[in-house]
Coordinates of C-alpha atoms and ligand atoms in Angstrom, one line a residue:
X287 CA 83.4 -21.1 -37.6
X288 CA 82.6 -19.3 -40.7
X289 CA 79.7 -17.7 -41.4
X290 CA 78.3 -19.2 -44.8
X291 CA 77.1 -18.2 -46.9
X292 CA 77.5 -14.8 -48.4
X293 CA 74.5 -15.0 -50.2
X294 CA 71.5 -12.0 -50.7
X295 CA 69.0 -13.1 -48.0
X296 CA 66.2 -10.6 -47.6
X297 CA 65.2 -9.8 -43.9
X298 CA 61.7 -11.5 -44.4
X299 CA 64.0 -14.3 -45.5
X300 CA 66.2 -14.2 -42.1
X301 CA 63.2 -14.3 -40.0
X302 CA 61.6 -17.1 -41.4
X303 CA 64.8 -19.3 -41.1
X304 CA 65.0 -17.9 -38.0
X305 CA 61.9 -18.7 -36.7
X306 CA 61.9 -22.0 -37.8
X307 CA 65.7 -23.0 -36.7
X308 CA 63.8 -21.9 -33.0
X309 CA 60.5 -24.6 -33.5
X310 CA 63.4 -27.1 -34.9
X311 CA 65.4 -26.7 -32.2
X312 CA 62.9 -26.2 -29.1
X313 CA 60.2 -28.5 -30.5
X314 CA 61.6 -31.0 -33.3
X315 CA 65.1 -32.3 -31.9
X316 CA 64.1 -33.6 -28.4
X317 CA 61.9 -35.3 -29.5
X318 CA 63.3 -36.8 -33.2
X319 CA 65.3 -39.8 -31.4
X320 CA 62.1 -40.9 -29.2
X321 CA 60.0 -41.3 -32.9
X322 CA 62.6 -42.5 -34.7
X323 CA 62.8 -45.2 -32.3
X324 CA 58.7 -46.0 -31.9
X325 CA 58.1 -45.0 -35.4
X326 CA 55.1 -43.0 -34.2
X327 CA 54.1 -40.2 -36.4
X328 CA 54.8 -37.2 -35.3
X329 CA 51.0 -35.8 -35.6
X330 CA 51.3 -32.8 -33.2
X331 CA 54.7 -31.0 -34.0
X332 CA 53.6 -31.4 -37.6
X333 CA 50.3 -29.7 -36.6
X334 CA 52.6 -26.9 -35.3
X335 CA 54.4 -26.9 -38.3
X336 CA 51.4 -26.0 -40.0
X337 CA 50.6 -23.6 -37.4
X338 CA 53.8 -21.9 -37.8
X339 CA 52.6 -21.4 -42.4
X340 CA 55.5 -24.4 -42.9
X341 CA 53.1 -26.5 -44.8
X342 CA 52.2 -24.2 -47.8
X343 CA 55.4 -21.8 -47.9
X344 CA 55.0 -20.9 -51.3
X345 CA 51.3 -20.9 -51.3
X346 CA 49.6 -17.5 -51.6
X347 CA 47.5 -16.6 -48.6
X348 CA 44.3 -16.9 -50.6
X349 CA 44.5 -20.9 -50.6
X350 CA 46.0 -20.8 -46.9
X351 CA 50.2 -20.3 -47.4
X352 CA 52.5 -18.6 -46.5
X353 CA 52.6 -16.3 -49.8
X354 CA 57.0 -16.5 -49.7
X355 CA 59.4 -18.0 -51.9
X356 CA 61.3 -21.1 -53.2
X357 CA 63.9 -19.7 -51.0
X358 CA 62.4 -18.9 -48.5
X359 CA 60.9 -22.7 -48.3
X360 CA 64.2 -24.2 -49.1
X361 CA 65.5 -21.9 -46.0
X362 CA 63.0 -23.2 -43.6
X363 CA 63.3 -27.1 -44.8
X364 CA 67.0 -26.6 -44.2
X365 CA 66.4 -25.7 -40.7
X366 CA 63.8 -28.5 -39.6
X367 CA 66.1 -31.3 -41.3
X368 CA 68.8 -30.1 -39.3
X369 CA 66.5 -31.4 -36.3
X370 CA 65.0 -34.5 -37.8
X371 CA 64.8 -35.7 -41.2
X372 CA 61.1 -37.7 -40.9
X373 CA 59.6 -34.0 -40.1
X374 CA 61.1 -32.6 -42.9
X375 CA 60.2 -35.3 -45.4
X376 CA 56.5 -34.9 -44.3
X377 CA 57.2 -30.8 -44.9
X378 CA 58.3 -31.2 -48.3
X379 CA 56.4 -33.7 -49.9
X380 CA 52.7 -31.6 -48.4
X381 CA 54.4 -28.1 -50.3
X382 CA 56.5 -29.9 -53.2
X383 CA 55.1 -32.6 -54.6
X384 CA 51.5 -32.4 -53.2
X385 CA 50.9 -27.9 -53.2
X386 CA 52.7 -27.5 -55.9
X387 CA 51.4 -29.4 -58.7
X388 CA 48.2 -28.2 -57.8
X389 CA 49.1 -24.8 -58.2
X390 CA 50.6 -25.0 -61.3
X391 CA 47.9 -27.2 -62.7
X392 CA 44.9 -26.9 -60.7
X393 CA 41.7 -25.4 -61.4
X394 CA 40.2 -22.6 -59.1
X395 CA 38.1 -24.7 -57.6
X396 CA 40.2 -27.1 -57.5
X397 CA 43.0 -25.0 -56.1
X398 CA 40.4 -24.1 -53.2
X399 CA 39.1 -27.1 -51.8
X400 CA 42.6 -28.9 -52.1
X401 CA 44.9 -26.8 -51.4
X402 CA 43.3 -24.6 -48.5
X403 CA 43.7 -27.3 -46.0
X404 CA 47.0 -28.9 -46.4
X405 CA 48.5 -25.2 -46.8
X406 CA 46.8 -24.5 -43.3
X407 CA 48.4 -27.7 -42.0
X408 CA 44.9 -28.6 -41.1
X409 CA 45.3 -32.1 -43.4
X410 CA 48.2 -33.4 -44.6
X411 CA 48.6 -34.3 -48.6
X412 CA 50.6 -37.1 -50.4
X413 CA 51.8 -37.7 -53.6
X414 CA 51.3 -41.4 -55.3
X415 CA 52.4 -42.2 -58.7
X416 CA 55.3 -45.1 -58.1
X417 CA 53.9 -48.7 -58.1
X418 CA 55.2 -52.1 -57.1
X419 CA 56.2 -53.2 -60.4
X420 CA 57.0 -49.7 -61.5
X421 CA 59.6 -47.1 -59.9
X422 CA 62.5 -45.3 -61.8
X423 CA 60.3 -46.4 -65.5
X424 CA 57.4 -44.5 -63.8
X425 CA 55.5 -44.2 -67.2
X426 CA 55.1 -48.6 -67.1
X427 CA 52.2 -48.2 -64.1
X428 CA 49.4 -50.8 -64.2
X429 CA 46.7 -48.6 -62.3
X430 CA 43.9 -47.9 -64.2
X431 CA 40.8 -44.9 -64.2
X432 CA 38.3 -45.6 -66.3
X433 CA 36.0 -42.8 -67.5
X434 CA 32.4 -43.5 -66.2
X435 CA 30.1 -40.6 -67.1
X436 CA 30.8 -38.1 -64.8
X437 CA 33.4 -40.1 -62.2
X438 CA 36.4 -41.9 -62.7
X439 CA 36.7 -45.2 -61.2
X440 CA 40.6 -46.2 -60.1
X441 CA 41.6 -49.4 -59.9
X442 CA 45.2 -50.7 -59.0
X443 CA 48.2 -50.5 -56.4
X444 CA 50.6 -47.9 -55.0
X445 CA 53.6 -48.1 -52.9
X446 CA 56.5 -46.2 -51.1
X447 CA 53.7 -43.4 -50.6
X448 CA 55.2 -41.0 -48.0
X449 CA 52.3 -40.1 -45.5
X450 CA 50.0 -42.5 -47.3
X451 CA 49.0 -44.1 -43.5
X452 CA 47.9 -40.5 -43.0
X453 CA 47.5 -38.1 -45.5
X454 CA 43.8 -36.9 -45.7
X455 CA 44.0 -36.0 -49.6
X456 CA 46.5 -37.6 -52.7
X457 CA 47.7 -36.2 -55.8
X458 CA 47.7 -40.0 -57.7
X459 CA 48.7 -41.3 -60.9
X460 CA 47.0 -43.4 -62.7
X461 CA 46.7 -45.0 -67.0
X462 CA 43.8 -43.6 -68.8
X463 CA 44.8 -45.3 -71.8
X464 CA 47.5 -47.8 -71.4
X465 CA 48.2 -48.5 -75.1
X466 CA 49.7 -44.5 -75.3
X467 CA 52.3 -45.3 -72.4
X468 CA 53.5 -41.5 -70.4
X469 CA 51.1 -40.0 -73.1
X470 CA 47.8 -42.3 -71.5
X471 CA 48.7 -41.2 -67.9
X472 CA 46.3 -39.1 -66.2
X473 CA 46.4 -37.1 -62.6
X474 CA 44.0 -37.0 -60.1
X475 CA 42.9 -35.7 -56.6
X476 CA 41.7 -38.2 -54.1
X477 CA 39.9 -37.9 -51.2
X478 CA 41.4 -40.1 -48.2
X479 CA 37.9 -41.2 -47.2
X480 CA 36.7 -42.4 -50.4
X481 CA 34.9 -45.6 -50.6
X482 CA 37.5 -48.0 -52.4
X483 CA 40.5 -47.0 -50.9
X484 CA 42.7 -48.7 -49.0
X485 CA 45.8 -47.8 -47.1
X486 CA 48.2 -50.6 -47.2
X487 CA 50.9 -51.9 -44.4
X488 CA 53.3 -49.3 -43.2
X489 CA 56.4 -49.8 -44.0
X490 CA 59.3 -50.7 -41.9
X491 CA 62.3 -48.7 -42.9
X492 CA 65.9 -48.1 -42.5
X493 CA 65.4 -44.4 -41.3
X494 CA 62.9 -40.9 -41.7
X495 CA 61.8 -43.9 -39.6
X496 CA 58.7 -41.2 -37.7
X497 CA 57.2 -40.6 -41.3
X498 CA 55.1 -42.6 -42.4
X499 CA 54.8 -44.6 -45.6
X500 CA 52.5 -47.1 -47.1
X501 CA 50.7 -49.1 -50.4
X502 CA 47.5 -47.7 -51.4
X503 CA 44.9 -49.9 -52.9
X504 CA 42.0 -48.8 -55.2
X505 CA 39.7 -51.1 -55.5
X506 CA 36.5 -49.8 -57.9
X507 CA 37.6 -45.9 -56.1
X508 CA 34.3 -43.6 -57.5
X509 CA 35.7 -40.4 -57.7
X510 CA 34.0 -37.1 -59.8
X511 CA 35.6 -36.1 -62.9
X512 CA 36.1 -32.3 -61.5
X513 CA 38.4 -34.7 -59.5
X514 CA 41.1 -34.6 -62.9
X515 CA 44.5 -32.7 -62.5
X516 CA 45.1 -31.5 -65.9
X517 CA 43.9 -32.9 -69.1
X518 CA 43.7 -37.0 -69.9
X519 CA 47.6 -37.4 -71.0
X520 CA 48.8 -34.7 -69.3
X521 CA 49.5 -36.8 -66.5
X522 CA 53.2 -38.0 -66.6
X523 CA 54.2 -34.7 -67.6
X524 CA 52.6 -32.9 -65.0
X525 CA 54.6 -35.9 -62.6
X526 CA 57.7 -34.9 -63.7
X527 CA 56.7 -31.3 -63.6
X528 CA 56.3 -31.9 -59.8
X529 CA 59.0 -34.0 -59.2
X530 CA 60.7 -31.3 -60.3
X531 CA 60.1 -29.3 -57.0
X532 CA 60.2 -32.3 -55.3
X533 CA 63.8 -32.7 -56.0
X534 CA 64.7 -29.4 -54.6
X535 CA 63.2 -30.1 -51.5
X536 CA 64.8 -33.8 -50.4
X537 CA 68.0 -32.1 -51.9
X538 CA 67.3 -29.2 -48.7
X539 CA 66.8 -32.9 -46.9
X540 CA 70.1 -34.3 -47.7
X541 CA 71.9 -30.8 -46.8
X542 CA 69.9 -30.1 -43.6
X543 CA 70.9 -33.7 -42.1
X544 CA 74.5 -33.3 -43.3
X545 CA 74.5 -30.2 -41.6
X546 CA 73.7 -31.5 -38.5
X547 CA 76.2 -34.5 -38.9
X548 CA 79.4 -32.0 -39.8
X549 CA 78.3 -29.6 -36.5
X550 CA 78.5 -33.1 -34.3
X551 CA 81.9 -33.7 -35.8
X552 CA 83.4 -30.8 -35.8
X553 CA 82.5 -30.3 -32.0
X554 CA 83.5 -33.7 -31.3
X555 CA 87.0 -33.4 -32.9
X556 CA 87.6 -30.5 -31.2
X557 CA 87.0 -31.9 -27.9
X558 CA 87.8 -35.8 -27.7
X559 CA 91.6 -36.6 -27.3
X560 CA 93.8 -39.2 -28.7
X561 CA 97.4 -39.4 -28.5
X562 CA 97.7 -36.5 -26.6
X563 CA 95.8 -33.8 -28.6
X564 CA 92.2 -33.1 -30.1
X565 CA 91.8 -35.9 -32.8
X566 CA 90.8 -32.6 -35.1
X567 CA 94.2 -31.8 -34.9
X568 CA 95.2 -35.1 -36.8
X569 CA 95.2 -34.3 -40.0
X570 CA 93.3 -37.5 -41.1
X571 CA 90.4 -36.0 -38.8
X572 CA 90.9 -32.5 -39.9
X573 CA 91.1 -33.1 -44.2
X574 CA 87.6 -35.2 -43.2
X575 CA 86.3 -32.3 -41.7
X576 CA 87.5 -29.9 -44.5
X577 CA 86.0 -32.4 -47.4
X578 CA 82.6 -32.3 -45.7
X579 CA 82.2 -28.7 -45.3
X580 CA 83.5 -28.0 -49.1
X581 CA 81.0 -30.6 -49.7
X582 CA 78.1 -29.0 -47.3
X583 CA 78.5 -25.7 -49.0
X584 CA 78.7 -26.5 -52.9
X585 CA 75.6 -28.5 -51.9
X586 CA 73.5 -25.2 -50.6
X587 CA 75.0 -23.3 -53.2
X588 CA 73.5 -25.5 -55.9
X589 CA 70.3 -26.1 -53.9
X590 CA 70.1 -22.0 -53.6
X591 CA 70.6 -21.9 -57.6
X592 CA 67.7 -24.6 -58.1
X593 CA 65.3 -22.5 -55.7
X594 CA 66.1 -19.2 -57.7
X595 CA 65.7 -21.4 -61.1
X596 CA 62.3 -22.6 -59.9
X597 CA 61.3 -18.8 -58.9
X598 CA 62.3 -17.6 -62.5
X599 CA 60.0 -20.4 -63.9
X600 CA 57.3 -19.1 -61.9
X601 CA 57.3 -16.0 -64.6
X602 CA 58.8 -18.1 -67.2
X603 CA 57.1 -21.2 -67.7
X604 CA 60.5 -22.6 -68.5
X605 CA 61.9 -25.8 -66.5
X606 CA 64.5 -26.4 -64.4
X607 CA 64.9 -30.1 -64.7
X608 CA 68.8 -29.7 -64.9
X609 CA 68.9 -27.4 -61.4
X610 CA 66.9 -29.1 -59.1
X611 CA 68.4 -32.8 -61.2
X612 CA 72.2 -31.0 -59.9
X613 CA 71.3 -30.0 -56.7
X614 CA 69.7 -33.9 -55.4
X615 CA 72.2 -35.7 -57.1
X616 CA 75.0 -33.6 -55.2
X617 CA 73.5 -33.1 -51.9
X618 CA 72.3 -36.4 -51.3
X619 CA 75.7 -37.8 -52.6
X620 CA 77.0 -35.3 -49.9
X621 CA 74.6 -36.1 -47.5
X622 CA 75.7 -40.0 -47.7
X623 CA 79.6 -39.0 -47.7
X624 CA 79.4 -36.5 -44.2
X625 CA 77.2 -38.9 -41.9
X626 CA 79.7 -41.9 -43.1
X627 CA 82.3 -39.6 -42.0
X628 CA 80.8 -38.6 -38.8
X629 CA 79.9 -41.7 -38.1
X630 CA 84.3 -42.4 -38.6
X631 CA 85.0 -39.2 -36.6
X632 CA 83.1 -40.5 -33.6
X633 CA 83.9 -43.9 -33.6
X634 CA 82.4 -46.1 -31.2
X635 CA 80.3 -43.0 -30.2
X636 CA 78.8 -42.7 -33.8
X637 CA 77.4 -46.2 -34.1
X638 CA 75.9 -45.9 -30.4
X639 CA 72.5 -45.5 -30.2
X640 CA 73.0 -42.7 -27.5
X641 CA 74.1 -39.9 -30.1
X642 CA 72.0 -39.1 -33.5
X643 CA 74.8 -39.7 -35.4
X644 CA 74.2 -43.2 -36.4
X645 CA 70.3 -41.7 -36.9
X646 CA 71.8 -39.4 -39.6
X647 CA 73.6 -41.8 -41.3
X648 CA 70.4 -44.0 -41.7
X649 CA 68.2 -40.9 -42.4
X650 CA 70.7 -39.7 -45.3
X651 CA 70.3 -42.9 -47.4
X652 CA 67.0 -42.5 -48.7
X653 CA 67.8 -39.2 -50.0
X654 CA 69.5 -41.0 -52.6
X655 CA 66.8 -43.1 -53.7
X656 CA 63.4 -41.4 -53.1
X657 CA 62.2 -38.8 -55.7
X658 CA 64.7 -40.1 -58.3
X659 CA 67.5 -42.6 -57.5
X660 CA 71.3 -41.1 -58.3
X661 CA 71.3 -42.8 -61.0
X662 CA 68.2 -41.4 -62.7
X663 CA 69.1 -37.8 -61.5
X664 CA 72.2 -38.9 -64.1
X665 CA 70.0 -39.9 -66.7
X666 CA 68.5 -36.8 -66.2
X667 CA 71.5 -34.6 -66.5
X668 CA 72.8 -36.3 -69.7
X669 CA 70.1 -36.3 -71.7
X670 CA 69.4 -32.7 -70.8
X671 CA 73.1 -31.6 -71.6
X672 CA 73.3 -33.8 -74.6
X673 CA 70.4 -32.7 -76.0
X674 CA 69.0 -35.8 -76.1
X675 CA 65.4 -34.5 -74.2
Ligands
CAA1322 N1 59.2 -31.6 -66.9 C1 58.3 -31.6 -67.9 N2 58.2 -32.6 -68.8 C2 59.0 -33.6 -68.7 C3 60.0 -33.7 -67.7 C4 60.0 -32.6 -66.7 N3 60.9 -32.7 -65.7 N4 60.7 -34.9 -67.8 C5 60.2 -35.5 -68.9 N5 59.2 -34.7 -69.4 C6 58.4 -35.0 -70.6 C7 59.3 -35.2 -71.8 O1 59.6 -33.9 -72.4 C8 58.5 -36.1 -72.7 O2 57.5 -35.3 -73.4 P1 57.3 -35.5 -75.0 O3 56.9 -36.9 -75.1 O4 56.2 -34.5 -75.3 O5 58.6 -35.2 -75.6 C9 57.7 -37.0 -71.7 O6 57.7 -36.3 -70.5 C10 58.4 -38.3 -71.5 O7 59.7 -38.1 -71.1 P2 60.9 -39.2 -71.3 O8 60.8 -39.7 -72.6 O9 62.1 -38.6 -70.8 O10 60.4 -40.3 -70.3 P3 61.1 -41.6 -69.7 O11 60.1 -42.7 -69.7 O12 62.4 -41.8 -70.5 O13 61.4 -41.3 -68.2 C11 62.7 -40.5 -66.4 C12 62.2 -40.2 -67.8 C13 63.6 -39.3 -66.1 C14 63.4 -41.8 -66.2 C15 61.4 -40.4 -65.4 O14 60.6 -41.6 -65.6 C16 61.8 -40.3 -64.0 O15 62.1 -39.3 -63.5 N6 61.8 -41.5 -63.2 C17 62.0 -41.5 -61.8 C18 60.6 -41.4 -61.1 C19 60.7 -40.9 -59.7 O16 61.4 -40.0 -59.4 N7 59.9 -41.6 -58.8 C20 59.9 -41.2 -57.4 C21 58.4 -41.1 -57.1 S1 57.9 -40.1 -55.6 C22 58.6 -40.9 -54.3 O17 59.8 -41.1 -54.3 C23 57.8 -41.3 -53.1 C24 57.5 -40.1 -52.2 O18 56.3 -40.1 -51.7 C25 58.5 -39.1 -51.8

């Protein structure tokens, strides 16, 4: 097998993946079919994970990271989705969606007391803007935080909140002033423990079956005004800001799980006979297996690009909406296309219970709806290239 890529890792960069394709493979992937199947939450490897400076890659040691790079984050997701999917959903939302935005818009404070922990892996953190009503339109939520002297009170419902049975703080989303649409959205940071909320029913789901995900219900939620992310307004923007990250990461998701499903295949076409030969040697089996690693490695390539985009804009300020939009559209798309195939490859073998394979398959569908469905990752794409945003 070739060894891909050719691509300018730095050594700090080979150790981390290094170390963390070790945990994933030790720790993560005997147990990942035991969880998927209870739908436990995996509370002590994730601990580990955290342990290990997974849980705040890109945070600088002074709020408890890891001080490294998007790449060097993108390389260690890769690695733990290889072993299970649900641990590296819970890895990427606590440094995407939750870390990040607080980095980028947090105050010092801020930046201290809700940060430090999750980057420690000593709490987990959660990001909550979609609603019942309101998904891919994500600037139409009903929650509402009113302004009461020096608190906000939230009112209203989330759902499809990955960690929400769990996570100890949230990054939520919420209308200031409804008759401004995206421009009366407002962030804040939550507490879990507040008085007020509520975490709704875990949801059942199709697969990342071992993470956890939940409504949350605010019901008169008191919470201090330091307690704002940004300005009032600055809210959806700062959303899609995060989402931004986000993207990159479930697109590390989507490769890291069809990874694992092309390795399976190609060992298993290598070794099972039919007919007399190895069925890789059929060319129906073999053109499979060369689609999914073209596939497989224009996905990292474009998930590399997006991380060194998203490093740029560190000094820049500038966005890379159209990168990380490329890379999840592709991957996931990917991701989808080689466990379907590997699920073909192995036949009866693929939809047993008693491989991962069929796990794979379930685990990549989500990639293609969470974070921005496919079809909103096209929006996204052509209105950037048509100048239309
Ligand atoms: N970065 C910075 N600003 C951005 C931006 C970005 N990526 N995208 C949009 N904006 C700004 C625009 O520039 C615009 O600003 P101005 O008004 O000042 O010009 C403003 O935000 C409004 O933008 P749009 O007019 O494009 O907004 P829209 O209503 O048409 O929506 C959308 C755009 C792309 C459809 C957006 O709503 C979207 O991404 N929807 C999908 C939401 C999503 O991904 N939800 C998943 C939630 S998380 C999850 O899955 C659960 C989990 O826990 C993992």
């Amino acid at each position: 097998m070739t060894d891909l890529p050719v691509y300018p890792l730095t050594d700090e960069h080979k150790m981390l993946r290094d170390a963390a394709r070790d945990f994933a493979e030790k720790e993560i992937a005997p147990i990942a079919a035991e969880f998927d199947e209870s739908g436990e939450f995996p509370r002590e490897t994730v601990k580990k994970m955290g342990d290990l400076g997974f849980m705040g890659i890109e945070v600088p040691e002074e709020y408890g990271g890891a001080g490294m790079d998007t790449l060097a984050y993108v390389l260690a997701l890769e690695e733990i989705c290889k072993a299970d999917a649900a641990h590296g959903v819970i890895m990427s939302v606590n440094n995407s969606l939750y870390c990040h935005g607080i980095l980028k818009f947090g105050t010092e404070e801020q930046k201290k007391k809700f940060i430090t922990p999750i980057a420690s892996g000593k709490a987990i953190g959660a990001y909550s803007l979609t609603e019942p009503q309101s998904g891919s339109d994500a600037g139409t939520m009903k929650s509402r935080a009113t302004r009461d002297g020096e608190f906000y009170i939230l009112n209203g419902r989330k759902s499809w909140v990955t960690s929400g049975p769990v996570a100890d703080y949230f990054v939520v989303f919420m209308m200031t002033d409804p008759e401004k649409k995206q421009k009366g959205v407002t962030a804040f940071l939550v507490e879990g423990n507040t008085p007020g909320l509520t975490r709704g029913k875990k949801e059942p789901k199709l697969g990342i079956r071992a993470s956890a995900t939940s409504e949350l219900i605010f019901e008169e939620c008191k919470i201090p005004a330091a307690n704002r992310l940004g300005e009032e307004g600055e809210g959806f923007k700062i959303a899609m800001t995060v989402l931004d990250a986000g993207r990159i990461g479930i697109a590390t998701q989507a490769l890291g799980i069809a990874e694992a499903a092309y390795e399976a295949a190609r060992q298993y076409a290598g070794q099972r006979e039919a007919f007399g030969q190895p069925i890789g040697a059929f060319q129906g089996t073999g053109f499979k297996l060369a689609d999914m690693k073209t596939r497989i490695e224009a996905s990292r390539l474009l998930i590399y690009n997006a991380a060194l985009a998203k490093e740029k804009s560190k000094q820049t300020g500038g966005r890379y909406s159209l990168e990380a939009s490329m890379a999840k559209l592709f991957a996931s798309e990917t991701s989808m296309f080689v466990t379907h195939q590997a699920v073909q490859i192995h036949g009866g073998m693929g939809y047993s219970r008693e491989l991962p394979i069929e796990r794979y398959f379930r685990d990549a569908k989500i990639t293609e709806i969470y974070e921005g469905t496919s079809e909103i990752q096209r929006l996204v794409i052509s209105r950037l290239e048509l100048g239309l945003k």
